[in-house]
Tab-separated table of C-alpha atoms in Angstrom:
chain	number	residue	atom	x	y	z
A	22	MET	CA	0.000	0.000	0.000
A	23	ALA	CA	1.333	3.435	-0.938
A	24	GLY	CA	2.199	5.818	1.893
A	25	LYS	CA	0.492	9.122	2.531
A	26	PRO	CA	1.219	11.990	0.150
A	27	ARG	CA	4.031	14.174	1.507
A	28	LEU	CA	3.797	17.913	0.953
A	29	HIS	CA	6.896	20.116	0.819
A	30	TYR	CA	6.261	23.813	1.366
A	31	THR	CA	6.497	26.634	3.889
A	32	LYS	CA	4.328	26.567	7.011
A	33	GLY	CA	1.668	28.754	5.434
A	34	ARG	CA	-0.971	28.914	2.726
A	35	GLY	CA	0.585	30.086	-0.515
A	36	LYS	CA	0.230	27.832	-3.521
A	37	MET	CA	0.095	24.687	-1.403
A	38	GLU	CA	-3.151	25.581	0.360
A	39	SER	CA	-5.414	24.575	-2.545
A	40	ILE	CA	-3.596	21.217	-2.642
A	41	ARG	CA	-4.259	20.745	1.086
A	42	TRP	CA	-7.925	21.621	0.497
A	43	LEU	CA	-8.309	19.143	-2.350
A	44	LEU	CA	-6.655	16.249	-0.499
A	45	ALA	CA	-8.664	16.991	2.658
A	46	ALA	CA	-11.956	17.182	0.726
A	47	ALA	CA	-11.124	13.837	-0.895
A	48	GLY	CA	-10.607	12.375	2.591
A	49	VAL	CA	-6.898	11.742	1.980
A	50	GLU	CA	-4.520	11.974	4.927
A	51	PHE	CA	-1.220	13.673	4.126
A	52	GLU	CA	2.059	14.536	5.795
A	53	GLU	CA	3.880	17.846	5.599
A	54	GLU	CA	7.565	18.626	5.534
A	55	PHE	CA	7.985	22.323	6.154
A	56	ILE	CA	10.605	24.490	4.508
A	57	GLU	CA	11.635	26.791	7.334
A	58	THR	CA	15.002	28.129	6.145
A	59	LYS	CA	16.785	29.004	2.930
A	60	GLU	CA	18.980	25.941	3.574
A	61	ASP	CA	15.926	23.649	3.610
A	62	LEU	CA	14.977	24.934	0.159
A	63	GLU	CA	18.540	24.615	-1.177
A	64	LYS	CA	18.712	21.042	0.097
A	65	LEU	CA	15.590	20.157	-1.945
A	66	ARG	CA	16.954	21.943	-5.001
A	67	ASN	CA	20.393	20.353	-4.752
A	68	GLY	CA	18.876	16.926	-4.182
A	69	GLY	CA	17.243	17.071	-7.610
A	70	ALA	CA	13.699	16.788	-6.224
A	71	LEU	CA	12.479	20.041	-7.797
A	72	MET	CA	12.145	19.831	-11.568
A	73	PHE	CA	12.012	23.614	-11.993
A	74	GLN	CA	13.762	24.516	-8.719
A	75	GLN	CA	10.388	25.582	-7.286
A	76	VAL	CA	7.898	24.483	-4.649
A	77	PRO	CA	5.204	23.327	-4.000
A	78	MET	CA	6.327	19.748	-4.394
A	79	VAL	CA	4.206	16.727	-3.518
A	80	GLU	CA	5.458	13.163	-3.223
A	81	ILE	CA	2.579	10.976	-4.356
A	82	ASP	CA	2.328	7.539	-6.017
A	83	GLY	CA	6.091	7.282	-6.388
A	84	MET	CA	6.366	10.688	-8.107
A	85	LYS	CA	7.835	13.974	-6.958
A	86	MET	CA	5.260	16.267	-8.494
A	87	VAL	CA	5.816	19.981	-9.031
A	88	GLN	CA	3.775	22.792	-10.630
A	89	THR	CA	0.599	23.565	-8.694
A	90	ARG	CA	-1.815	23.054	-11.559
A	91	ALA	CA	-0.333	19.651	-12.476
A	92	ILE	CA	-0.533	18.474	-8.857
A	93	LEU	CA	-4.136	19.658	-8.450
A	94	SER	CA	-5.392	18.099	-11.685
A	95	TYR	CA	-3.698	14.787	-10.830
A	96	ILE	CA	-5.333	14.703	-7.372
A	97	ALA	CA	-8.718	15.744	-8.810
A	98	ALA	CA	-8.594	12.962	-11.422
A	99	LYS	CA	-7.289	10.346	-8.972
A	100	TYR	CA	-10.083	10.985	-6.457
A	101	ASN	CA	-12.940	11.341	-8.957
A	102	LEU	CA	-13.323	15.111	-8.547
A	103	TYR	CA	-12.695	15.974	-12.207
A	104	GLY	CA	-15.993	15.308	-13.994
A	105	LYS	CA	-17.211	12.299	-15.958
A	106	ASP	CA	-16.088	13.366	-19.448
A	107	LEU	CA	-14.032	15.908	-21.396
A	108	LYS	CA	-16.818	18.506	-21.455
A	109	GLU	CA	-17.283	18.408	-17.699
A	110	ARG	CA	-13.521	18.602	-17.258
A	111	ALA	CA	-13.416	21.682	-19.487
A	112	TRP	CA	-16.094	23.386	-17.372
A	113	ILE	CA	-14.262	22.467	-14.161
A	114	ASP	CA	-11.039	23.888	-15.633
A	115	MET	CA	-12.741	27.165	-16.579
A	116	PHE	CA	-14.308	27.606	-13.149
A	117	VAL	CA	-11.026	26.708	-11.409
A	118	GLU	CA	-9.015	29.166	-13.528
A	119	GLY	CA	-11.387	31.949	-12.474
A	120	THR	CA	-11.076	31.215	-8.762
A	121	THR	CA	-7.292	30.812	-9.171
A	122	ASP	CA	-7.071	34.327	-10.618
A	123	LEU	CA	-9.081	35.767	-7.727
A	124	MET	CA	-7.148	33.854	-5.062
A	125	GLY	CA	-3.846	34.901	-6.649
A	126	MET	CA	-4.748	38.561	-6.070
A	127	ILE	CA	-5.447	37.823	-2.397
A	128	MET	CA	-2.361	35.644	-1.984
A	129	TYR	CA	0.002	38.426	-3.027
A	130	LEU	CA	-1.760	41.221	-1.101
A	131	PRO	CA	0.206	40.803	2.187
A	132	PHE	CA	3.503	41.007	0.291
A	133	GLN	CA	2.706	44.365	-1.303
A	134	PRO	CA	3.925	47.735	-0.022
A	135	ALA	CA	1.600	49.390	2.485
A	136	ASP	CA	0.672	52.229	0.113
A	137	ALA	CA	-0.546	49.728	-2.534
A	138	LYS	CA	-2.523	47.468	-0.204
A	139	GLU	CA	-5.626	49.628	0.182
A	140	LYS	CA	-5.955	50.130	-3.568
A	141	ASN	CA	-5.429	46.436	-4.296
A	142	LEU	CA	-7.865	45.361	-1.568
A	143	ALA	CA	-10.523	47.563	-3.173
A	144	LEU	CA	-9.703	45.968	-6.540
A	145	ILE	CA	-10.091	42.442	-5.085
A	146	ILE	CA	-13.529	43.303	-3.681
A	147	GLU	CA	-14.584	44.953	-6.938
A	148	ARG	CA	-13.423	41.977	-9.048
A	149	ALA	CA	-15.015	39.442	-6.697
A	150	THR	CA	-18.406	41.158	-6.804
A	151	THR	CA	-18.497	42.186	-10.487
A	152	ARG	CA	-16.349	39.694	-12.383
A	153	TYR	CA	-16.048	36.392	-10.524
A	154	PHE	CA	-18.895	35.719	-8.060
A	155	PRO	CA	-21.645	36.668	-10.581
A	156	VAL	CA	-20.375	33.847	-12.851
A	157	TYR	CA	-20.753	31.212	-10.126
A	158	GLU	CA	-24.096	32.627	-8.940
A	159	ARG	CA	-25.413	32.471	-12.512
A	160	ALA	CA	-24.096	28.935	-13.064
A	161	LEU	CA	-25.924	27.672	-9.962
A	162	LYS	CA	-29.091	29.522	-10.993
A	163	ASP	CA	-29.047	28.323	-14.620
A	164	HIS	CA	-28.857	24.600	-13.872
A	165	GLY	CA	-30.524	24.613	-10.442
A	166	HIS	CA	-28.136	21.995	-9.051
A	167	ASP	CA	-26.227	21.943	-5.768
A	168	TYR	CA	-22.822	21.852	-7.439
A	169	LEU	CA	-21.171	23.726	-10.298
A	170	VAL	CA	-20.643	20.834	-12.740
A	171	GLY	CA	-22.599	17.615	-13.279
A	172	ASN	CA	-24.514	17.956	-9.983
A	173	LYS	CA	-21.650	16.214	-8.207
A	174	LEU	CA	-18.916	17.566	-5.952
A	175	SER	CA	-15.850	18.441	-8.022
A	176	TRP	CA	-12.569	20.292	-7.789
A	177	ALA	CA	-14.440	23.402	-9.025
A	178	ASP	CA	-16.671	23.433	-5.919
A	179	ILE	CA	-13.805	22.893	-3.479
A	180	HIS	CA	-11.796	25.688	-5.112
A	181	LEU	CA	-14.784	28.035	-5.070
A	182	LEU	CA	-15.420	27.459	-1.358
A	183	GLU	CA	-11.750	28.151	-0.610
A	184	ALA	CA	-11.964	31.373	-2.662
A	185	ILE	CA	-15.180	32.489	-0.928
A	186	LEU	CA	-13.630	32.037	2.520
A	187	MET	CA	-10.494	33.934	1.442
A	188	VAL	CA	-12.520	36.877	0.130
A	189	GLU	CA	-14.646	36.873	3.290
A	190	GLU	CA	-11.438	37.406	5.270
A	191	CYS	CA	-11.082	40.660	3.287
A	192	LYS	CA	-14.780	41.619	3.494
A	193	PRO	CA	-17.023	39.464	5.714
A	194	ASP	CA	-20.311	40.448	4.006
A	195	ILE	CA	-19.010	39.918	0.441
A	196	LEU	CA	-21.788	37.375	-0.316
A	197	SER	CA	-24.646	39.674	0.717
A	198	GLY	CA	-25.763	40.075	-2.917
A	199	PHE	CA	-25.285	36.393	-3.819
A	200	PRO	CA	-27.984	34.233	-2.170
A	201	LEU	CA	-27.151	31.075	-4.143
A	202	LEU	CA	-23.463	31.346	-3.215
A	203	GLN	CA	-24.467	31.797	0.424
A	204	ALA	CA	-26.449	28.550	0.227
A	205	PHE	CA	-23.575	26.873	-1.674
A	206	LYS	CA	-21.124	27.914	1.044
A	207	GLY	CA	-23.381	26.454	3.761
A	208	ARG	CA	-23.863	23.198	1.842
A	209	THR	CA	-20.248	22.565	0.901
A	210	SER	CA	-18.892	23.624	4.316
A	211	ASN	CA	-20.969	20.818	5.834
A	212	ILE	CA	-19.606	18.000	3.661
A	213	PRO	CA	-17.989	15.836	6.398
A	214	THR	CA	-14.425	15.848	5.013
A	215	ILE	CA	-14.535	19.616	4.391
A	216	LYS	CA	-16.194	20.307	7.743
A	217	LYS	CA	-13.348	18.421	9.412
A	218	PHE	CA	-10.750	20.486	7.498
A	219	LEU	CA	-12.466	23.711	8.628
A	220	GLN	CA	-12.218	22.751	12.329
A	221	PRO	CA	-9.465	24.227	14.537
A	222	GLY	CA	-6.434	21.943	14.716
A	223	SER	CA	-6.658	20.725	11.116
A	224	GLN	CA	-3.879	21.124	8.550
A	225	ARG	CA	-5.578	24.208	7.097
A	226	LYS	CA	-3.276	27.202	7.446
A	227	PRO	CA	-4.229	30.618	8.880
A	228	PRO	CA	-4.011	33.869	6.902
A	229	PRO	CA	-0.391	35.070	6.640
A	230	ASP	CA	0.809	37.313	9.466
A	231	GLU	CA	3.871	39.584	9.609
A	232	LYS	CA	6.068	36.831	11.080
A	233	PHE	CA	5.185	34.422	8.274
A	234	ILE	CA	5.710	37.074	5.577
A	235	ALA	CA	9.167	37.886	6.994
A	236	SER	CA	10.144	34.191	7.004
A	237	VAL	CA	8.966	33.723	3.392
A	238	ARG	CA	10.985	36.751	2.270
A	239	LYS	CA	14.041	35.232	3.965
A	240	ILE	CA	13.604	31.785	2.379
A	241	PHE	CA	12.883	33.009	-1.155
A	242	ASN	CA	14.864	36.276	-1.079
């Protein structure tokens, strides 16, 4: 029997957090090896484990997988969270790309200079409410199902819930104009594996604080 997937990354969200979410939602236990110093990262690089000298890296099924998107699509396909056919997969990909764009804006916010933060926070809220969330609200309305694609939990739903919770950390009432997304959030948050991941003490990481940001700057220059 194969061992648990092993995740190599810093002790924070970053690009690994969506991978943690997907594994947790699939009910897969995983181990984490944290990169805490520049030397830890160099050791991985010098050991030949990082194809493009970058993390995240996940050891799974005898592979040392890199590139976030490749890791996520492999996990989604392996655990039946990637649709039943090519068309469903295409829809999942489109929805995921949208939430990835939105989450990317939030992910880089703490690393921006103080004078740019306010402007960029306003942009995140504006994009969430006018560009991204209306798409998901409309999708749920048009087909009347509980989930975004094929009326079955998929990677697209897990990614959307993660994005919603991230935007709510910026503006708690962000969903006030999106009743179907409010219901979606309640539904998906109560799926047992996801509910467990949302409990205190899970492997979900908190929003980045000043200490974490300083350590990341040190590790990655």
